[in-house]
Tab-separated table of C-alpha atoms in Angstrom:
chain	number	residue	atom	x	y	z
A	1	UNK	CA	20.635	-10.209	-103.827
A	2	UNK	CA	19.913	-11.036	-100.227
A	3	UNK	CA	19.195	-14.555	-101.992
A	4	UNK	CA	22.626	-15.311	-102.883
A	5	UNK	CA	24.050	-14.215	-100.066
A	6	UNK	CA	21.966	-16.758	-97.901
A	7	UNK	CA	23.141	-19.382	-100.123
A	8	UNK	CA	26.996	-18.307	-99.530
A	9	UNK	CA	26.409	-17.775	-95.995
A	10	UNK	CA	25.013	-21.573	-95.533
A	11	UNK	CA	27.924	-22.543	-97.927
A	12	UNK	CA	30.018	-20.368	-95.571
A	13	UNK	CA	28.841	-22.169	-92.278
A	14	UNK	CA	29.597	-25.767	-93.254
A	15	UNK	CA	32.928	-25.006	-94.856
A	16	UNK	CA	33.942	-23.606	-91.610
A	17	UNK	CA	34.873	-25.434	-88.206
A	18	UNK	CA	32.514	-24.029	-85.125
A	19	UNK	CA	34.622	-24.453	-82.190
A	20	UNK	CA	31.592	-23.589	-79.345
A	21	UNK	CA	27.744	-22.804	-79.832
A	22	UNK	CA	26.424	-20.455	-77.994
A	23	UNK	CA	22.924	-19.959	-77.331
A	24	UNK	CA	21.669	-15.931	-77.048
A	25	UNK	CA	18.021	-16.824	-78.060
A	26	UNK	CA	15.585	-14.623	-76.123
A	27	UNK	CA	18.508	-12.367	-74.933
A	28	UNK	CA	18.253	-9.127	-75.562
A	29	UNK	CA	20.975	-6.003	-75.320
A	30	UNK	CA	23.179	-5.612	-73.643
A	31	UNK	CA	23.341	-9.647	-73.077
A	32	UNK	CA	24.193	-10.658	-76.710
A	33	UNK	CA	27.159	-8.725	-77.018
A	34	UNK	CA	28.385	-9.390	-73.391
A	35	UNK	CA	27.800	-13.531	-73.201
A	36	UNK	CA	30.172	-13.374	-77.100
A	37	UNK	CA	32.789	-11.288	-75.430
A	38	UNK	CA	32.543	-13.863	-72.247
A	39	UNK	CA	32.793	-16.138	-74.141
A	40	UNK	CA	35.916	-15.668	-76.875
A	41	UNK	CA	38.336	-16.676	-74.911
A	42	UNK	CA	36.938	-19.894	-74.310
A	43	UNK	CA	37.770	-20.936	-78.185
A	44	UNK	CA	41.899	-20.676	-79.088
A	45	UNK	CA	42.984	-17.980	-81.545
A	46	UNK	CA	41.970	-18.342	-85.002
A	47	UNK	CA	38.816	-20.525	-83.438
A	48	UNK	CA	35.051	-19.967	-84.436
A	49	UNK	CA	32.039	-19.219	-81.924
A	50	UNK	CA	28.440	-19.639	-83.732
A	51	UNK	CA	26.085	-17.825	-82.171
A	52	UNK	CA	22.623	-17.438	-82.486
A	53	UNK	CA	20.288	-14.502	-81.040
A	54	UNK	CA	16.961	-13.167	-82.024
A	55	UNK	CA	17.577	-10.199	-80.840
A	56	UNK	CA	17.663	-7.424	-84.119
A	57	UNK	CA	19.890	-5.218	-82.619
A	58	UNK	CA	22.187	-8.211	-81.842
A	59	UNK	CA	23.085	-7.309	-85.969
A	60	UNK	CA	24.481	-3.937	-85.285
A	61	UNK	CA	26.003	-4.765	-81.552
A	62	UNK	CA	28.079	-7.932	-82.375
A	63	UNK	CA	29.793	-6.074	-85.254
A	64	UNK	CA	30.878	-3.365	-83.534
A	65	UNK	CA	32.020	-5.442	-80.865
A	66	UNK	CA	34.108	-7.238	-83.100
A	67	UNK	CA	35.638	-3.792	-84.690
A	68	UNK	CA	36.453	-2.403	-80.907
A	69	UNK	CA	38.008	-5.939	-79.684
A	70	UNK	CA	40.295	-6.609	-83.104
A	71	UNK	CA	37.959	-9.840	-83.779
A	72	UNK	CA	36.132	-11.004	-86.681
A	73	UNK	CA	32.725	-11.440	-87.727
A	74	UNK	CA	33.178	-13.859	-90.593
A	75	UNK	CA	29.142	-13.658	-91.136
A	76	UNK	CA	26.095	-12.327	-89.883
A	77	UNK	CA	23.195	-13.838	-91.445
A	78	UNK	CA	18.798	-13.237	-90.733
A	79	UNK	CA	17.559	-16.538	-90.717
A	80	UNK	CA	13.653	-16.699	-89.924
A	81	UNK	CA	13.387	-14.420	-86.608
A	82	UNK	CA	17.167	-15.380	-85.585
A	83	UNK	CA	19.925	-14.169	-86.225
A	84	UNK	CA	23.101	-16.489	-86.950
A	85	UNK	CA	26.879	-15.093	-86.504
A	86	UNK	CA	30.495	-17.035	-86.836
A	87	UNK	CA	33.169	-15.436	-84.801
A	88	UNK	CA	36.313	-15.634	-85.275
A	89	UNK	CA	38.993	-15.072	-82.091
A	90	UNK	CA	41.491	-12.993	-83.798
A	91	UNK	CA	43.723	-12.607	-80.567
B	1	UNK	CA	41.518	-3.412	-86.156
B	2	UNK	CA	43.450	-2.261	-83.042
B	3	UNK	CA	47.085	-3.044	-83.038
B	4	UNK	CA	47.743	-5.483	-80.328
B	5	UNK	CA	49.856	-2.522	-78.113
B	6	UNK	CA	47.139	0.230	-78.779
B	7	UNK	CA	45.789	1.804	-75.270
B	8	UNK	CA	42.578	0.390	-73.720
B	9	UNK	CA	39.679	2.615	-74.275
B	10	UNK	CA	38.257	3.673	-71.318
B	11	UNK	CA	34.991	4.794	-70.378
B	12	UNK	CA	34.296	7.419	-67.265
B	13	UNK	CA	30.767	7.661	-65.857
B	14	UNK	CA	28.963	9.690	-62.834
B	15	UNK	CA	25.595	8.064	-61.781
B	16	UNK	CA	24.194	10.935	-59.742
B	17	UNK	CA	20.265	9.416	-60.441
B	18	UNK	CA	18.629	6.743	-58.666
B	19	UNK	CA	15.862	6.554	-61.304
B	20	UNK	CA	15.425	3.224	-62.850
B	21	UNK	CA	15.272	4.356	-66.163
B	22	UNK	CA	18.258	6.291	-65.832
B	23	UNK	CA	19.923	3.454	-64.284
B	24	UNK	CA	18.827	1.013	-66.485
B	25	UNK	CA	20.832	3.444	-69.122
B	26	UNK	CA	23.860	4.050	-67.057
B	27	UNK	CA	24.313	-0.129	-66.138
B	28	UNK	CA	23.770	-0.954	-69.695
B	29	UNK	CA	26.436	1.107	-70.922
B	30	UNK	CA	28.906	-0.184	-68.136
B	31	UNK	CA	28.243	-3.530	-69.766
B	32	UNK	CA	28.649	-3.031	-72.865
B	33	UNK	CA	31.926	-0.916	-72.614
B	34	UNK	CA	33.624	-3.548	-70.011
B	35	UNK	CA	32.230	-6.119	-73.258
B	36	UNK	CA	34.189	-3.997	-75.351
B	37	UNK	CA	37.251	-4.708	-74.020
B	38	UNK	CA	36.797	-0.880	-72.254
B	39	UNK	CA	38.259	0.341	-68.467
B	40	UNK	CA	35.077	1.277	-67.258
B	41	UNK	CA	34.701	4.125	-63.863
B	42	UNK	CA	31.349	4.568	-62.059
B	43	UNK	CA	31.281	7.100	-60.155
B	44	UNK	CA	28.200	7.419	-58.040
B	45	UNK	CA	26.976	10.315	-56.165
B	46	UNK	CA	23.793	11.735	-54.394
B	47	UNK	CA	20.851	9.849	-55.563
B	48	UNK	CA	22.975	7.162	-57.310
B	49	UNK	CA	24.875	5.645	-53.855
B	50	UNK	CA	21.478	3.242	-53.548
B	51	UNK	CA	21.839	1.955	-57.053
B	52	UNK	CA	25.629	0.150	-55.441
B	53	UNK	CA	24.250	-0.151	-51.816
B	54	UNK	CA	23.114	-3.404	-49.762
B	55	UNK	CA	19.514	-3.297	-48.519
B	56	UNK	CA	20.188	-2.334	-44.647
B	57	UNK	CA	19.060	0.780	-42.714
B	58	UNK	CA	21.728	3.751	-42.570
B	59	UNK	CA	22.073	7.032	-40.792
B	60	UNK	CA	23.409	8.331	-37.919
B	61	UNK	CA	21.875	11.664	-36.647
B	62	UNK	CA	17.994	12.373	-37.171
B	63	UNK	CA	17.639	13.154	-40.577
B	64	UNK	CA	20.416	10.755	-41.865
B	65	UNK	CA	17.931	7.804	-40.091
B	66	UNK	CA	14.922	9.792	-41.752
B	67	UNK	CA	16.471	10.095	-45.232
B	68	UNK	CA	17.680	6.175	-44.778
B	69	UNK	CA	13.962	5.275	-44.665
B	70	UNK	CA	12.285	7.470	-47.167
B	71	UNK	CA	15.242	6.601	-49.393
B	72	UNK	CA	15.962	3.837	-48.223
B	73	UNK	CA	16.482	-0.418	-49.373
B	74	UNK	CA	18.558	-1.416	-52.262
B	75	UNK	CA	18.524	-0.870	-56.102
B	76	UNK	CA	15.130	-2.936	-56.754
B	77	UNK	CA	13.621	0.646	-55.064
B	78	UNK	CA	14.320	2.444	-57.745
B	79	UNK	CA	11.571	4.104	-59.567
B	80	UNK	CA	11.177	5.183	-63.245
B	81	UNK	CA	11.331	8.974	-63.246
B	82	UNK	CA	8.018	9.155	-64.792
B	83	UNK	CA	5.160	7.546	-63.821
B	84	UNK	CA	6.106	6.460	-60.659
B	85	UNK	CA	2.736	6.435	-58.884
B	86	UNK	CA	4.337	5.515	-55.716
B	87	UNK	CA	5.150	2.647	-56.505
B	88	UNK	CA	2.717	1.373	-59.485
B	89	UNK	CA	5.222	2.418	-61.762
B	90	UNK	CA	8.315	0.126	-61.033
B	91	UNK	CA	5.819	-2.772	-60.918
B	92	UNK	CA	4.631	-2.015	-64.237
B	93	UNK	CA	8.309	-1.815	-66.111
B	94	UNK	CA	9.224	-4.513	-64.015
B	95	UNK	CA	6.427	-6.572	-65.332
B	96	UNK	CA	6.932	-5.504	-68.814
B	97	UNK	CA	10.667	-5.825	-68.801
B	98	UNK	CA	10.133	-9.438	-67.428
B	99	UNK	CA	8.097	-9.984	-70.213
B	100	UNK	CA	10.478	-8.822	-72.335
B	101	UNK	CA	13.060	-10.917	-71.010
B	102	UNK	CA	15.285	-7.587	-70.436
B	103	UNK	CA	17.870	-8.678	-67.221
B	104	UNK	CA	16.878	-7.159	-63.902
B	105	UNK	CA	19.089	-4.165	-62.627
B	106	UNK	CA	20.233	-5.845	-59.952
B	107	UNK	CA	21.517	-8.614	-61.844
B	108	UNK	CA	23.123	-5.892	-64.680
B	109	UNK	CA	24.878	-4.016	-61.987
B	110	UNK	CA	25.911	-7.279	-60.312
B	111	UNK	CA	27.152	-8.292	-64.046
B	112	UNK	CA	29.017	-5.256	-64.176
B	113	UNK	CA	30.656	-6.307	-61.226
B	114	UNK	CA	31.563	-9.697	-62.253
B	115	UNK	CA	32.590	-7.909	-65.218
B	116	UNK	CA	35.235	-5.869	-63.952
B	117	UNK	CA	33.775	-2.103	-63.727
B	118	UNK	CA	35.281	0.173	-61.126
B	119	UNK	CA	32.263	1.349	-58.972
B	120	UNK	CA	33.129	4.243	-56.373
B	121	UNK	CA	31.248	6.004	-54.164
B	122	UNK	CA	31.595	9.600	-53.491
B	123	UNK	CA	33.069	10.191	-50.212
B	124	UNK	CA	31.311	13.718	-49.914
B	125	UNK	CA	27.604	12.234	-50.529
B	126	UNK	CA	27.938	8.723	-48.758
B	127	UNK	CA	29.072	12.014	-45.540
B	128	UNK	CA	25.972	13.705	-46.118
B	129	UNK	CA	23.806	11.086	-46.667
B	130	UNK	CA	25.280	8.829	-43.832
B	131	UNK	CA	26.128	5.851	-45.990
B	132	UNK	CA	28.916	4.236	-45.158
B	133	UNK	CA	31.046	1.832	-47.486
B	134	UNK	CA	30.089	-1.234	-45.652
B	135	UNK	CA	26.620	0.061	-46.532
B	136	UNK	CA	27.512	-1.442	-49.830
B	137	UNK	CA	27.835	-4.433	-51.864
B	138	UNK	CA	31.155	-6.139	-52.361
B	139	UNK	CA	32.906	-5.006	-55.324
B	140	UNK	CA	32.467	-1.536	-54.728
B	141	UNK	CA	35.889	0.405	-53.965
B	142	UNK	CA	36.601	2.406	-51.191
B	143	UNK	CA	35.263	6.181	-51.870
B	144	UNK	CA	36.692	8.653	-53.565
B	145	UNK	CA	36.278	12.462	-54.628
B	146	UNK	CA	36.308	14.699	-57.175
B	147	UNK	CA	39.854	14.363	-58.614
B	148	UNK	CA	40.410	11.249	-58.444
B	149	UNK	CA	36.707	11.482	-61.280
B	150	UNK	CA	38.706	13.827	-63.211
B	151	UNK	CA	41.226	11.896	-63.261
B	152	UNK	CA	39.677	8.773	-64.870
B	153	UNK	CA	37.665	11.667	-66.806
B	154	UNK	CA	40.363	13.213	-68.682
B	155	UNK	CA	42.176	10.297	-69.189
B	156	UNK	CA	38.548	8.733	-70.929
B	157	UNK	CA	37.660	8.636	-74.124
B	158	UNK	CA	34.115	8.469	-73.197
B	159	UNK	CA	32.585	10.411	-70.425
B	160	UNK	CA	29.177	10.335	-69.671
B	161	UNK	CA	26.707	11.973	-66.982
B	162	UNK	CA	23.622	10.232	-65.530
């Protein structure tokens, strides 16, 4: 139901309060990964980085660098050729 | 998740290869690990020391000076281990990796820098090859050997060998 879970995801996005947008459009790995984990400590704890990258593998990387830093991904949504996540600083 | 007091994961690397494929590999992998959150060692040796050294002429005795210019400049020398074509090659990937907007290697291993990696030279090769540590660029620590590798090694929980 990839469907519905665009539809959540948008509902997702505008529920929740983006604290800094960051730009990883035409990045490609390692960069993704590397410019979020630059960048998380530049929202507080608990705040929300929206990033968005067109790189595919951004999908897998971000993730995983969430799971190995203790933050969260709170959604990782395909939209057209980019690729839209909300972190969240967890500490 | 990790617990807040768990141990940082650390990552221990040698660079013995000056290729820039190889090096491409072994500077993307810094970066990602030191994004992780990891303790990241280089430890470069052999063909590796010009991947962390400054573009100036080294050597002391005769073949130090002749192996400083055959082998000699920065990191942006380094060629792809296959199809190097004296040259042709690098120019190509370096093309094509512009194109592709992939980062330059000088600019990943100066990001690796900025990022907090540990980069060491190896005492024993920078002897033999008559590269000294002012030979290279800031950030890099003063040399070490073997054990102190191990060290980091055994302690890592990944080790890798390029």
């Amino acid at each position: 139901m990839p469907g519905a879970a665009r539809e959540e995801g948008i509902a997702m996005s505008e529920e929740i309060k983006v604290d800094l947008e960051l730009d990883l459009k035409g990045l490609l790995c390692p960069l993704p990964m590397v410019k979020v984990s630059q960048n998380i400590g530049n929202v507080p704890v608990g705040g929300v980085i929206r990033a968005v990258a067109t790189d595919p593998g951004s999908m897998a990387d971000i993730p995983a660098w969430a799971k190995s830093t203790g933050n969260e991904v709170l959604s990782a949504e395909k939209q057209g050729n980019e690729f839209v996540f909300l972190v969240k600083r967890v500490k | 998740m990790p617990e807040e007091n768990e141990k940082q994961k650390s990552l221990a690397m040698v660079v013995m290869s000056g290729d820039m494929d190889k090096l491409f590999g072994a500077f993307i992998i810094a970066n990602g690990a030191a994004a992780m959150g990891m303790e990241v060692t280089m430890f470069f040796t052999f063909w590796g020391l010009r991947a962390i050294k400054k573009n100036v002429s080294t050597g002391k005795t005769l073949f130090g000076k002749m192996l400083g210019m055959m082998y000699g400049g920065d990191i942006s020398k380094a060629n792809p281990s296959k199809f190097s074509f004296g040259g042709l090659g690098r120019w190509m990937f370096n093309k094509m990796m512009g194109n592709h907007n992939v980062a330059k290697l000088s600019e990943l291993r100066d990001m690796a820098v900025q990022l907090g990696v540990n980069m060491y030279g190896c005492q024993m090769s920078m002897d033999v090859m008559e590269i000294p540590q002012e030979a290279f660029i800031d950030g890099v620590k003063e040399p070490v050997g073997v054990g102190f590798f191990l060290m980091k090694a055994q302690d890592a929980d990944i080790t890798l060998f390029i």
